[in-house]
Amino acid sequence: MTLVPFDDRDGWIWLDGALVPWRDAKLHVLSHGLHYASGVFEGERAYAGTIFRLRDHTDRLHHSARVMGFDIPWSAEEIDAACAAVLTANGLSDGYVRPIAWRGSEALAVSAAGTSVHLAIAAWAWPSYFAGNRMEGIRLTMAEWRRPPPDTAPTAAKATGLYMIGTMSKMKAEAAGYADALMLDWRGRVSEATGANVFFVIDGELHTPDPDCFLDGITRRTVIRLAQKQQMKVIARPIEPEEIGRASEVFLAGTAAEVTAVREIGEHRFTPGRVTESLMQSYDALVRQGDAEVRQALS
Ligand code: PMP
């Protein structure tokens, strides 16, 4: 597959209040967000023309910005409408939507005083996050980098700066032939993959780490609800790496990754099975429902 560079595509991007031609959606190299990681973003997926749990993503975007000390000068209603407009303008009914907010180029110093806040929203087709069939199972290696404690980084925000350890970990994993890396947290407990949360099936129950120093994913919360509706016991708790070998099934959950089976983590092997398949199917069905049905299904 040839990758078309993102700055060499056609289409429309919403930038600070209006749709602009894709190629014109530029920012200055002296933008605060680039130098000091004063940026927050979202990753959303549209299915059959509707963005799944859009308002939850928009609320998280606003929340992430507040954690970082700035306000995005557009309301949730305006951002939701802009996301939908970007999809339509690009002729997409299924696709990935990326809103990003950052501090501008009026001032360039650690202090961001005097900078304005910008918002851009792009969308493109991104059929699958990992290559291959999601039920086949991907191979993960253990990351060398750990997720930082919540008093050293804004871990509850989807902040651009937090992705540097993810990118380093993912690049190293890919260079070694793996699809992704499983990260531990600063205490040495299992946390998440570089862009998705992780679930383990142990003795027929679903276990997932407490999201106390990483993103409590919207997909994670969706999957927990779907599992509970299927009368499954779901336990969010601290998980030690030594427990990984006790799992019969492992899967990742994230907006881009959706539900993806894992067949290998380091020395451990897993066979994607009934629980993963059932939750994958329920998730795939749910995301194609309208907003009201989704709310009802998750209530
Ligand atoms: N963790 C990280 C680091 C992520 O980038 C993502 C994707 N946003 C997730 C977890 C899953 O979050 P969500 O289900 O809300 O997409």
Short mmCIF file of C-alpha atoms and ligand atoms in Angstrom, two decimals:
data_model
loop_
_atom_site.label_atom_id
_atom_site.label_comp_id
_atom_site.label_asym_id
_atom_site.label_seq_id
_atom_site.Cartn_x
_atom_site.Cartn_y
_atom_site.Cartn_z
CA MET A 1 0.00 0.00 0.00
CA THR A 2 1.43 3.36 -0.91
CA LEU A 3 0.92 5.94 1.75
CA VAL A 4 -0.18 9.34 0.45
CA PRO A 5 1.45 11.98 2.68
CA PHE A 6 -1.10 13.79 4.79
CA ASP A 7 -0.08 17.17 3.39
CA ASP A 8 -0.47 15.95 -0.18
CA ARG A 9 -4.17 15.11 -0.13
CA ASP A 10 -7.29 16.85 -1.29
CA GLY A 11 -10.43 17.49 0.66
CA TRP A 12 -11.62 19.85 3.38
CA ILE A 13 -10.43 20.57 6.88
CA TRP A 14 -12.35 22.66 9.41
CA LEU A 15 -9.94 25.25 10.79
CA ASP A 16 -10.90 27.86 13.36
CA GLY A 17 -14.50 28.15 12.31
CA ALA A 18 -14.58 27.39 8.59
CA LEU A 19 -13.92 24.61 6.11
CA VAL A 20 -10.72 25.30 4.19
CA PRO A 21 -9.14 23.32 1.34
CA TRP A 22 -7.07 20.44 2.85
CA ARG A 23 -3.79 21.77 1.41
CA ASP A 24 -4.31 25.21 2.95
CA ALA A 25 -4.80 23.98 6.54
CA LYS A 26 -1.40 25.12 7.78
CA LEU A 27 0.07 26.58 10.96
CA HIS A 28 3.21 28.55 11.66
CA VAL A 29 6.41 26.69 12.70
CA LEU A 30 6.62 28.92 15.77
CA SER A 31 3.35 27.62 17.21
CA HIS A 32 3.37 27.03 20.94
CA GLY A 33 1.69 23.66 20.50
CA LEU A 34 4.57 22.37 18.40
CA HIS A 35 7.35 23.50 20.74
CA TYR A 36 5.76 22.93 24.15
CA ALA A 37 3.12 20.26 23.44
CA SER A 38 0.24 22.54 24.41
CA GLY A 39 -2.17 20.47 22.37
CA VAL A 40 -5.08 18.13 22.98
CA PHE A 41 -6.91 15.98 20.49
CA GLU A 42 -9.53 13.32 19.86
CA GLY A 43 -9.85 10.26 17.67
CA GLU A 44 -13.38 9.42 16.58
CA ARG A 45 -14.92 6.96 14.19
CA ALA A 46 -17.95 7.46 11.99
CA TYR A 47 -20.03 4.47 10.94
CA ALA A 48 -22.76 4.78 8.34
CA GLY A 49 -22.65 8.57 8.63
CA THR A 50 -22.84 8.85 12.44
CA ILE A 51 -19.86 9.52 14.70
CA PHE A 52 -19.97 6.98 17.52
CA ARG A 53 -20.39 8.66 20.95
CA LEU A 54 -19.48 12.02 19.44
CA ARG A 55 -20.59 14.10 22.43
CA ASP A 56 -18.44 11.99 24.77
CA HIS A 57 -15.42 12.69 22.55
CA THR A 58 -16.21 16.40 22.39
CA ASP A 59 -16.66 16.58 26.16
CA ARG A 60 -13.32 14.82 26.62
CA LEU A 61 -11.67 17.31 24.23
CA HIS A 62 -12.96 20.21 26.33
CA HIS A 63 -11.92 18.43 29.51
CA SER A 64 -8.41 17.69 28.18
CA ALA A 65 -7.97 21.37 27.30
CA ARG A 66 -9.11 22.49 30.76
CA VAL A 67 -6.65 20.06 32.37
CA MET A 68 -3.95 21.71 30.25
CA GLY A 69 -5.09 25.14 31.38
CA PHE A 70 -6.90 26.48 28.35
CA ASP A 71 -10.44 26.70 27.01
CA ILE A 72 -11.44 25.83 23.49
CA PRO A 73 -13.48 28.78 22.22
CA TRP A 74 -16.18 26.64 20.57
CA SER A 75 -19.12 25.01 22.33
CA ALA A 76 -19.77 21.27 22.30
CA GLU A 77 -22.68 21.88 19.91
CA GLU A 78 -20.43 23.83 17.52
CA ILE A 79 -17.69 21.19 17.64
CA ASP A 80 -20.16 18.34 17.06
CA ALA A 81 -21.62 20.19 14.07
CA ALA A 82 -18.13 20.88 12.72
CA CYS A 83 -17.16 17.19 12.99
CA ALA A 84 -20.27 16.21 11.05
CA ALA A 85 -19.61 18.93 8.46
CA VAL A 86 -16.07 17.67 7.88
CA LEU A 87 -17.32 14.15 7.20
CA THR A 88 -19.91 15.39 4.73
CA ALA A 89 -17.49 17.77 2.98
CA ASN A 90 -15.07 14.90 2.42
CA GLY A 91 -17.79 12.55 1.18
CA LEU A 92 -17.19 10.07 4.02
CA SER A 93 -19.80 8.00 5.80
CA ASP A 94 -17.30 5.65 7.43
CA GLY A 95 -14.05 7.21 8.56
CA TYR A 96 -11.80 8.50 11.28
CA VAL A 97 -12.26 12.04 12.63
CA ARG A 98 -9.43 13.95 14.26
CA PRO A 99 -10.16 17.20 16.14
CA ILE A 100 -7.07 18.89 17.57
CA ALA A 101 -6.74 22.07 19.64
CA TRP A 102 -3.46 23.87 20.29
CA ARG A 103 -1.96 27.11 21.43
CA GLY A 104 -0.89 29.46 18.65
CA SER A 105 2.14 31.49 17.65
CA GLU A 106 1.59 34.90 19.31
CA ALA A 107 4.20 34.07 21.97
CA LEU A 108 6.91 31.43 22.19
CA ALA A 109 8.17 30.65 25.65
CA VAL A 110 7.35 28.13 28.34
CA SER A 111 4.65 30.51 29.47
CA ALA A 112 1.80 30.44 27.01
CA ALA A 113 0.48 33.84 28.10
CA GLY A 114 -0.98 35.75 25.19
CA THR A 115 -1.44 32.78 22.88
CA SER A 116 -4.73 32.10 21.15
CA VAL A 117 -6.33 28.67 21.03
CA HIS A 118 -6.93 27.03 17.66
CA LEU A 119 -9.07 24.10 16.64
CA ALA A 120 -8.81 21.98 13.51
CA ILE A 121 -10.89 18.96 12.51
CA ALA A 122 -9.93 16.55 9.74
CA ALA A 123 -11.40 13.24 8.60
CA TRP A 124 -10.17 10.44 6.40
CA ALA A 125 -10.85 6.82 5.57
CA TRP A 126 -9.01 4.50 7.96
CA PRO A 127 -10.60 1.07 7.65
CA SER A 128 -8.39 -0.75 10.15
CA TYR A 129 -5.82 0.33 12.69
CA PHE A 130 -3.89 -2.95 12.68
CA ALA A 131 -3.22 -4.96 9.52
CA GLY A 132 -5.23 -8.13 9.09
CA ASN A 133 -8.38 -9.60 10.51
CA ARG A 134 -9.18 -8.29 14.01
CA MET A 135 -10.05 -11.82 15.23
CA GLU A 136 -6.76 -13.32 14.05
CA GLY A 137 -4.90 -11.60 16.86
CA ILE A 138 -1.94 -9.23 16.86
CA ARG A 139 1.49 -9.68 18.41
CA LEU A 140 2.59 -7.31 21.20
CA THR A 141 5.96 -6.84 22.81
CA MET A 142 6.58 -5.20 26.17
CA ALA A 143 7.47 -1.50 25.96
CA GLU A 144 10.59 -0.18 27.64
CA TRP A 145 8.89 3.11 28.43
CA ARG A 146 6.40 3.28 31.25
CA ARG A 147 3.33 5.43 31.73
CA PRO A 148 4.08 8.24 34.17
CA PRO A 149 2.27 8.75 37.46
CA PRO A 150 -0.62 11.25 37.46
CA ASP A 151 1.32 13.78 39.51
CA THR A 152 4.05 14.10 36.87
CA ALA A 153 1.92 14.45 33.72
CA PRO A 154 -1.72 15.26 32.84
CA THR A 155 -2.47 11.55 32.39
CA ALA A 156 -6.26 11.94 32.24
CA ALA A 157 -6.02 14.30 29.27
CA LYS A 158 -5.64 13.21 25.68
CA ALA A 159 -2.66 15.52 25.43
CA THR A 160 -0.23 15.45 22.52
CA GLY A 161 2.84 15.42 24.81
CA LEU A 162 1.85 12.11 26.36
CA TYR A 163 2.19 10.44 22.97
CA MET A 164 5.97 10.78 22.78
CA ILE A 165 6.42 7.64 24.91
CA GLY A 166 3.74 5.89 22.87
CA THR A 167 5.41 6.75 19.58
CA MET A 168 8.85 5.65 20.81
CA SER A 169 7.41 2.39 22.11
CA LYS A 170 5.36 1.68 19.01
CA MET A 171 8.25 2.44 16.63
CA LYS A 172 10.53 0.06 18.50
CA ALA A 173 7.86 -2.65 18.55
CA GLU A 174 7.22 -2.29 14.82
CA ALA A 175 10.93 -2.35 14.03
CA ALA A 176 11.09 -5.72 15.83
CA GLY A 177 8.14 -7.06 13.81
CA TYR A 178 5.38 -6.57 16.39
CA ALA A 179 2.11 -4.73 15.85
CA ASP A 180 2.28 -2.73 19.08
CA ALA A 181 3.72 -2.57 22.58
CA LEU A 182 2.07 -3.21 25.93
CA MET A 183 3.12 -0.55 28.40
CA LEU A 184 3.56 -0.89 32.14
CA ASP A 185 2.90 2.04 34.44
CA TRP A 186 5.42 3.68 36.74
CA ARG A 187 4.69 1.09 39.45
CA GLY A 188 5.42 -1.76 37.05
CA ARG A 189 1.76 -2.71 36.60
CA VAL A 190 0.08 -3.39 33.27
CA SER A 191 -1.41 -0.20 31.83
CA GLU A 192 -2.37 -0.15 28.12
CA ALA A 193 -1.10 -0.43 24.57
CA THR A 194 0.22 2.73 22.88
CA GLY A 195 -3.20 3.74 21.54
CA ALA A 196 -5.77 1.40 23.07
CA ASN A 197 -6.82 -0.10 26.39
CA VAL A 198 -6.26 -3.78 27.22
CA PHE A 199 -8.57 -6.53 28.54
CA PHE A 200 -7.74 -10.03 29.84
CA VAL A 201 -10.11 -12.99 30.14
CA ILE A 202 -9.12 -14.84 33.31
CA ASP A 203 -11.24 -17.80 34.55
CA GLY A 204 -14.10 -16.63 32.33
CA GLU A 205 -14.14 -13.12 33.82
CA LEU A 206 -13.06 -9.89 32.18
CA HIS A 207 -10.17 -8.05 33.85
CA THR A 208 -8.78 -4.67 32.88
CA PRO A 209 -6.39 -2.27 34.65
CA ASP A 210 -7.76 0.65 36.66
CA PRO A 211 -7.28 3.74 34.48
CA ASP A 212 -5.59 5.77 37.20
CA CYS A 213 -2.65 6.97 35.09
CA PHE A 214 -3.85 6.56 31.51
CA LEU A 215 -6.89 7.28 29.37
CA ASP A 216 -10.16 5.68 30.49
CA GLY A 217 -11.10 5.04 26.87
CA ILE A 218 -14.59 5.57 25.55
CA THR A 219 -14.26 2.15 23.87
CA ARG A 220 -13.09 0.66 27.19
CA ARG A 221 -16.18 1.97 28.94
CA THR A 222 -18.38 0.77 26.06
CA VAL A 223 -16.90 -2.74 26.14
CA ILE A 224 -17.30 -2.95 29.93
CA ARG A 225 -20.99 -2.10 29.58
CA LEU A 226 -21.50 -4.57 26.73
CA ALA A 227 -19.84 -7.32 28.76
CA GLN A 228 -21.97 -6.55 31.81
CA LYS A 229 -25.08 -6.68 29.63
CA GLN A 230 -23.95 -10.17 28.58
CA GLN A 231 -23.91 -11.12 32.28
CA MET A 232 -20.15 -11.19 32.33
CA LYS A 233 -18.28 -10.22 35.46
CA VAL A 234 -15.98 -7.26 34.78
CA ILE A 235 -13.22 -6.42 37.21
CA ALA A 236 -11.17 -3.20 36.95
CA ARG A 237 -8.18 -3.63 39.22
CA PRO A 238 -4.40 -3.38 39.42
CA ILE A 239 -2.91 -6.07 37.15
CA GLU A 240 0.67 -7.26 37.57
CA PRO A 241 2.66 -8.39 34.51
CA GLU A 242 3.07 -11.84 36.12
CA GLU A 243 -0.69 -12.34 35.69
CA ILE A 244 -0.61 -11.97 31.91
CA GLY A 245 0.13 -15.69 31.55
CA ARG A 246 -3.10 -16.57 33.40
CA ALA A 247 -5.26 -15.06 30.66
CA SER A 248 -7.03 -17.34 28.19
CA GLU A 249 -7.87 -14.44 25.88
CA VAL A 250 -6.55 -10.89 25.51
CA PHE A 251 -7.85 -8.03 23.41
CA LEU A 252 -7.35 -4.30 22.89
CA ALA A 253 -10.14 -1.72 22.77
CA GLY A 254 -9.90 1.75 21.29
CA THR A 255 -11.69 3.97 18.82
CA ALA A 256 -9.17 3.37 16.04
CA ALA A 257 -8.33 -0.24 17.04
CA GLU A 258 -11.99 -1.08 17.82
CA VAL A 259 -11.93 -4.54 19.47
CA THR A 260 -8.79 -6.34 18.29
CA ALA A 261 -7.69 -9.76 19.52
CA VAL A 262 -4.14 -10.25 20.83
CA ARG A 263 -2.39 -13.58 20.26
CA GLU A 264 1.00 -12.86 21.73
CA ILE A 265 2.52 -10.71 24.48
CA GLY A 266 6.23 -11.32 24.95
CA GLU A 267 6.63 -15.01 25.83
CA HIS A 268 2.87 -15.58 26.27
CA ARG A 269 0.54 -17.01 23.59
CA PHE A 270 -3.23 -16.71 23.49
CA THR A 271 -5.94 -18.12 21.25
CA PRO A 272 -8.58 -15.51 20.43
CA GLY A 273 -11.84 -17.10 21.56
CA ARG A 274 -15.50 -16.83 22.35
CA VAL A 275 -15.40 -13.82 24.69
CA THR A 276 -13.35 -11.68 22.32
CA GLU A 277 -15.50 -12.68 19.38
CA SER A 278 -18.75 -11.97 21.17
CA LEU A 279 -17.64 -8.53 22.39
CA MET A 280 -16.19 -7.69 18.99
CA GLN A 281 -19.51 -8.54 17.35
CA SER A 282 -21.55 -6.60 19.93
CA TYR A 283 -19.25 -3.59 19.55
CA ASP A 284 -19.38 -3.74 15.74
CA ALA A 285 -23.19 -3.86 15.89
CA LEU A 286 -23.49 -1.08 18.47
CA VAL A 287 -21.34 1.44 16.61
CA ARG A 288 -23.71 1.25 13.64
CA GLN A 289 -26.72 2.26 15.75
CA GLY A 290 -28.01 5.80 16.08
CA ASP A 291 -27.22 7.97 19.11
CA ALA A 292 -30.49 7.23 20.92
CA GLU A 293 -30.12 3.46 20.50
CA VAL A 294 -26.49 3.64 21.69
CA ARG A 295 -27.51 5.55 24.82
CA GLN A 296 -30.29 3.06 25.45
CA ALA A 297 -27.98 0.07 24.92
CA LEU A 298 -25.37 1.44 27.33
CA SER A 299 -27.76 2.64 30.01
N1 PMP B 1 -5.16 4.86 25.35
C1 PMP B 1 -4.52 5.64 24.46
C2 PMP B 1 -3.10 6.03 24.73
C3 PMP B 1 -5.18 6.09 23.31
O1 PMP B 1 -4.53 6.87 22.43
C4 PMP B 1 -6.51 5.69 23.08
C5 PMP B 1 -7.22 6.15 21.83
N2 PMP B 1 -7.82 7.40 22.04
C6 PMP B 1 -7.13 4.87 24.03
C7 PMP B 1 -6.44 4.47 25.15
C8 PMP B 1 -8.56 4.44 23.84
O2 PMP B 1 -9.43 5.51 23.98
P1 PMP B 1 -10.80 5.61 23.20
O3 PMP B 1 -11.47 4.29 23.39
O4 PMP B 1 -11.54 6.71 23.87
O5 PMP B 1 -10.49 5.85 21.79
#
